[in-house]
Amino acid sequence: CLRLRPNNSCSSHFIYNFKMKLAVIATLAAGASAFAPTAQVSRSTALNAKKVGPKLQYVPCISTDDLPAPGSATSGVAGGLAICIAVDEKGSVFALGDKCPPVNQPLSFGKVVGGTIADPVLGTQFDLKTGEVVSWCPSGLGKLIGGIFDPVGVPVYPVQAKGKSVNVQVDVNYKANFEADYWSGILDAQGKSNGKYY
């Protein structure tokens, strides 16, 4: 491309070569910097948050107007936890965790009979007072799925009516502690929770 007169094809060829060389150099620099040692910087984020102790407190869950009829249940949230509010045939109110083991469907869809609440899908019956398993996965599908898992109960919580609210006693720090472990665990699985790789 040696000519005395400037030519468009010659200058465009020069520009093309220059851009290609620049792209190659930039790629090499980026690749090299990925493996260069870096200084560890102390960071203060929620991922490094320390756990706090449990703090039991009565918090509103549902309105008394939303209490279900005797023999049924409804769901609510108290302190960030999913809660099943169940009313037995006599009108007594109970609060349990709203996740049915082994597959975590809502317990609040269950039927309340004889001091128990039955899982709506697999048929497992839980004692309303203790949360313990009375009958583990007795339905057809329940026998198939439940046979893989050990019987596990659900948590129970003290409950009280105050004014127009049904209050449930929960650990108000539970959600924050769970999330601290969750995000740390997710990032640790990627090798990044403490800024280092495995």
Coordinates of C-alpha atoms in Angstrom, one line a residue:
C1 CA 0.0 0.0 0.0
L2 CA 2.8 2.4 -0.9
R3 CA 1.5 5.2 -3.1
L4 CA 2.4 8.8 -3.3
R5 CA -1.2 9.8 -3.3
P6 CA -3.4 9.1 -0.3
N7 CA -5.9 6.4 -1.1
N8 CA -9.0 5.5 0.8
S9 CA -8.4 1.8 0.8
C10 CA -4.9 2.2 2.2
S11 CA -6.0 4.4 5.1
S12 CA -9.0 2.2 5.9
H13 CA -6.6 -0.8 5.9
F14 CA -4.3 1.0 8.3
I15 CA -7.3 1.9 10.6
Y16 CA -8.5 -1.7 10.5
N17 CA -5.1 -3.1 11.4
F18 CA -4.8 -0.5 14.2
K19 CA -8.2 -1.4 15.7
M20 CA -7.4 -5.2 15.5
K21 CA -4.1 -4.7 17.3
L22 CA -5.8 -2.5 20.0
A23 CA -8.5 -5.2 20.5
V24 CA -5.9 -7.9 20.9
I25 CA -3.8 -5.9 23.4
A26 CA -6.9 -5.0 25.4
T27 CA -7.9 -8.7 25.5
L28 CA -4.5 -9.7 26.7
A29 CA -4.4 -7.0 29.3
A30 CA -7.9 -8.0 30.6
G31 CA -6.8 -11.7 30.7
A32 CA -3.6 -10.9 32.6
S33 CA -5.4 -8.7 35.1
A34 CA -7.8 -11.5 36.0
F35 CA -4.9 -13.6 37.4
A36 CA -2.9 -10.7 38.9
P37 CA -2.7 -10.8 42.7
T38 CA -5.0 -8.4 44.5
A39 CA -4.9 -6.9 48.0
Q40 CA -7.6 -8.2 50.3
V41 CA -9.9 -5.3 51.3
S42 CA -11.9 -5.5 54.5
R43 CA -15.6 -4.9 53.6
S44 CA -18.4 -4.2 55.9
T45 CA -21.7 -5.4 54.3
A46 CA -24.7 -7.3 55.4
L47 CA -23.0 -10.5 54.1
N48 CA -20.5 -10.1 57.0
A49 CA -23.2 -9.4 59.6
K50 CA -22.9 -11.3 62.8
K51 CA -25.9 -13.2 64.1
V52 CA -27.9 -11.6 66.8
G53 CA -29.5 -13.5 69.7
P54 CA -33.2 -14.6 69.6
K55 CA -35.7 -12.0 70.7
L56 CA -39.1 -13.4 71.5
Q57 CA -41.9 -11.0 71.0
Y58 CA -45.7 -11.0 70.3
V59 CA -46.3 -9.5 66.9
P60 CA -49.5 -9.0 64.9
C61 CA -50.3 -11.9 62.5
I62 CA -53.9 -11.5 61.3
S63 CA -56.9 -9.4 62.2
T64 CA -59.5 -11.0 64.5
D65 CA -62.0 -10.4 61.7
D66 CA -59.9 -12.8 59.5
L67 CA -60.0 -15.7 62.0
P68 CA -61.2 -18.8 60.2
A69 CA -64.3 -20.8 61.1
P70 CA -63.9 -23.7 63.6
G71 CA -62.4 -26.7 61.8
S72 CA -60.3 -24.6 59.4
A73 CA -57.2 -22.6 59.1
T74 CA -55.7 -19.5 57.4
S75 CA -52.3 -18.1 56.8
G76 CA -50.5 -15.0 58.1
V77 CA -47.1 -13.5 58.5
A78 CA -45.5 -12.7 61.9
G79 CA -42.0 -11.4 62.1
G80 CA -41.2 -12.5 58.6
L81 CA -42.4 -16.1 59.2
A82 CA -45.2 -17.8 57.4
I83 CA -47.7 -18.8 60.1
C84 CA -50.8 -21.1 60.0
I85 CA -53.6 -19.9 62.3
A86 CA -55.9 -22.9 63.0
V87 CA -59.1 -23.0 64.9
D88 CA -60.3 -26.3 66.3
E89 CA -63.9 -27.4 66.5
K90 CA -64.3 -25.9 70.0
G91 CA -63.0 -22.5 68.9
S92 CA -59.5 -22.6 70.3
V93 CA -56.9 -20.8 68.2
F94 CA -53.4 -22.3 67.5
A95 CA -50.4 -21.0 65.6
L96 CA -48.1 -23.3 63.7
G97 CA -45.4 -23.0 61.0
D98 CA -47.2 -22.8 57.6
K99 CA -44.8 -25.2 55.8
C100 CA -45.7 -28.8 55.7
P101 CA -42.8 -31.3 55.6
P102 CA -41.6 -33.0 53.5
V103 CA -42.4 -30.8 50.4
N104 CA -43.4 -27.4 52.1
Q105 CA -46.9 -26.9 50.8
P106 CA -49.0 -24.5 53.0
L107 CA -50.4 -26.1 56.1
S108 CA -53.1 -23.4 56.2
F109 CA -54.9 -25.2 53.4
G110 CA -55.4 -28.2 55.7
K111 CA -58.4 -29.4 57.6
V112 CA -58.6 -29.2 61.4
V113 CA -60.1 -32.3 63.0
G114 CA -59.8 -33.9 66.5
G115 CA -56.9 -31.7 67.8
T116 CA -54.9 -32.1 64.6
I117 CA -54.5 -30.4 61.3
A118 CA -54.0 -32.5 58.1
D119 CA -51.6 -31.7 55.3
P120 CA -53.9 -31.0 52.3
V121 CA -51.7 -32.9 49.8
L122 CA -50.0 -35.8 51.5
G123 CA -52.4 -36.2 54.5
T124 CA -49.8 -35.9 57.3
Q125 CA -51.6 -35.0 60.6
F126 CA -49.9 -32.6 63.0
D127 CA -50.9 -32.1 66.7
L128 CA -52.2 -28.6 67.1
K129 CA -50.6 -28.1 70.6
T130 CA -47.2 -29.6 70.0
G131 CA -46.7 -29.7 66.2
E132 CA -45.6 -33.3 66.4
V133 CA -46.5 -35.8 63.7
V134 CA -49.6 -37.9 64.5
S135 CA -49.8 -39.7 61.2
W136 CA -47.0 -39.4 58.6
C137 CA -48.1 -39.2 54.9
P138 CA -51.0 -41.8 55.0
S139 CA -52.4 -41.0 51.5
G140 CA -51.3 -42.9 48.3
L141 CA -49.0 -40.1 47.1
G142 CA -47.9 -39.5 50.7
K143 CA -46.7 -43.0 51.1
L144 CA -44.7 -42.7 48.0
I145 CA -43.0 -39.4 48.9
G146 CA -43.2 -39.7 52.7
G147 CA -41.3 -43.0 52.6
I148 CA -38.2 -41.2 51.4
F149 CA -38.1 -38.8 54.4
D150 CA -38.1 -39.2 58.2
P151 CA -41.2 -37.8 59.9
V152 CA -40.7 -34.2 61.0
G153 CA -43.1 -32.0 62.9
V154 CA -43.9 -28.3 62.5
P155 CA -43.1 -25.4 64.9
V156 CA -45.8 -24.1 67.2
Y157 CA -46.0 -20.6 68.6
P158 CA -47.9 -19.1 71.5
V159 CA -50.9 -17.0 70.3
Q160 CA -53.0 -14.3 71.9
A161 CA -55.8 -12.0 70.9
K162 CA -55.1 -8.3 71.6
G163 CA -57.7 -5.8 70.5
K164 CA -58.5 -6.5 66.8
S165 CA -55.3 -8.5 66.2
V166 CA -54.2 -12.1 66.6
N167 CA -50.7 -11.9 67.9
V168 CA -48.1 -14.7 67.7
Q169 CA -44.9 -14.9 69.7
V170 CA -42.0 -15.4 67.4
D171 CA -38.2 -14.7 67.3
V172 CA -38.2 -11.3 65.6
N173 CA -34.5 -11.8 64.8
Y174 CA -35.1 -15.2 63.1
K175 CA -35.5 -13.8 59.5
A176 CA -32.3 -11.7 59.7
N177 CA -30.3 -14.6 61.1
F178 CA -31.6 -16.9 58.4
E179 CA -30.8 -14.5 55.7
A180 CA -27.3 -13.9 57.0
D181 CA -26.6 -17.7 56.8
Y182 CA -28.4 -18.0 53.4
W183 CA -26.4 -15.3 51.6
S184 CA -23.2 -16.3 53.2
G185 CA -23.9 -20.0 52.2
I186 CA -24.8 -19.1 48.6
L187 CA -21.7 -17.0 48.2
D188 CA -19.5 -19.5 50.0
A189 CA -20.6 -22.2 47.6
Q190 CA -19.2 -19.9 44.9
G191 CA -16.0 -19.3 46.9
K192 CA -16.7 -15.6 47.5
S193 CA -18.2 -15.0 50.9
N194 CA -14.9 -14.0 52.4
G195 CA -13.5 -12.5 49.2
K196 CA -11.3 -15.5 48.5
Y197 CA -11.5 -18.4 46.1
Y198 CA -10.9 -22.0 46.9

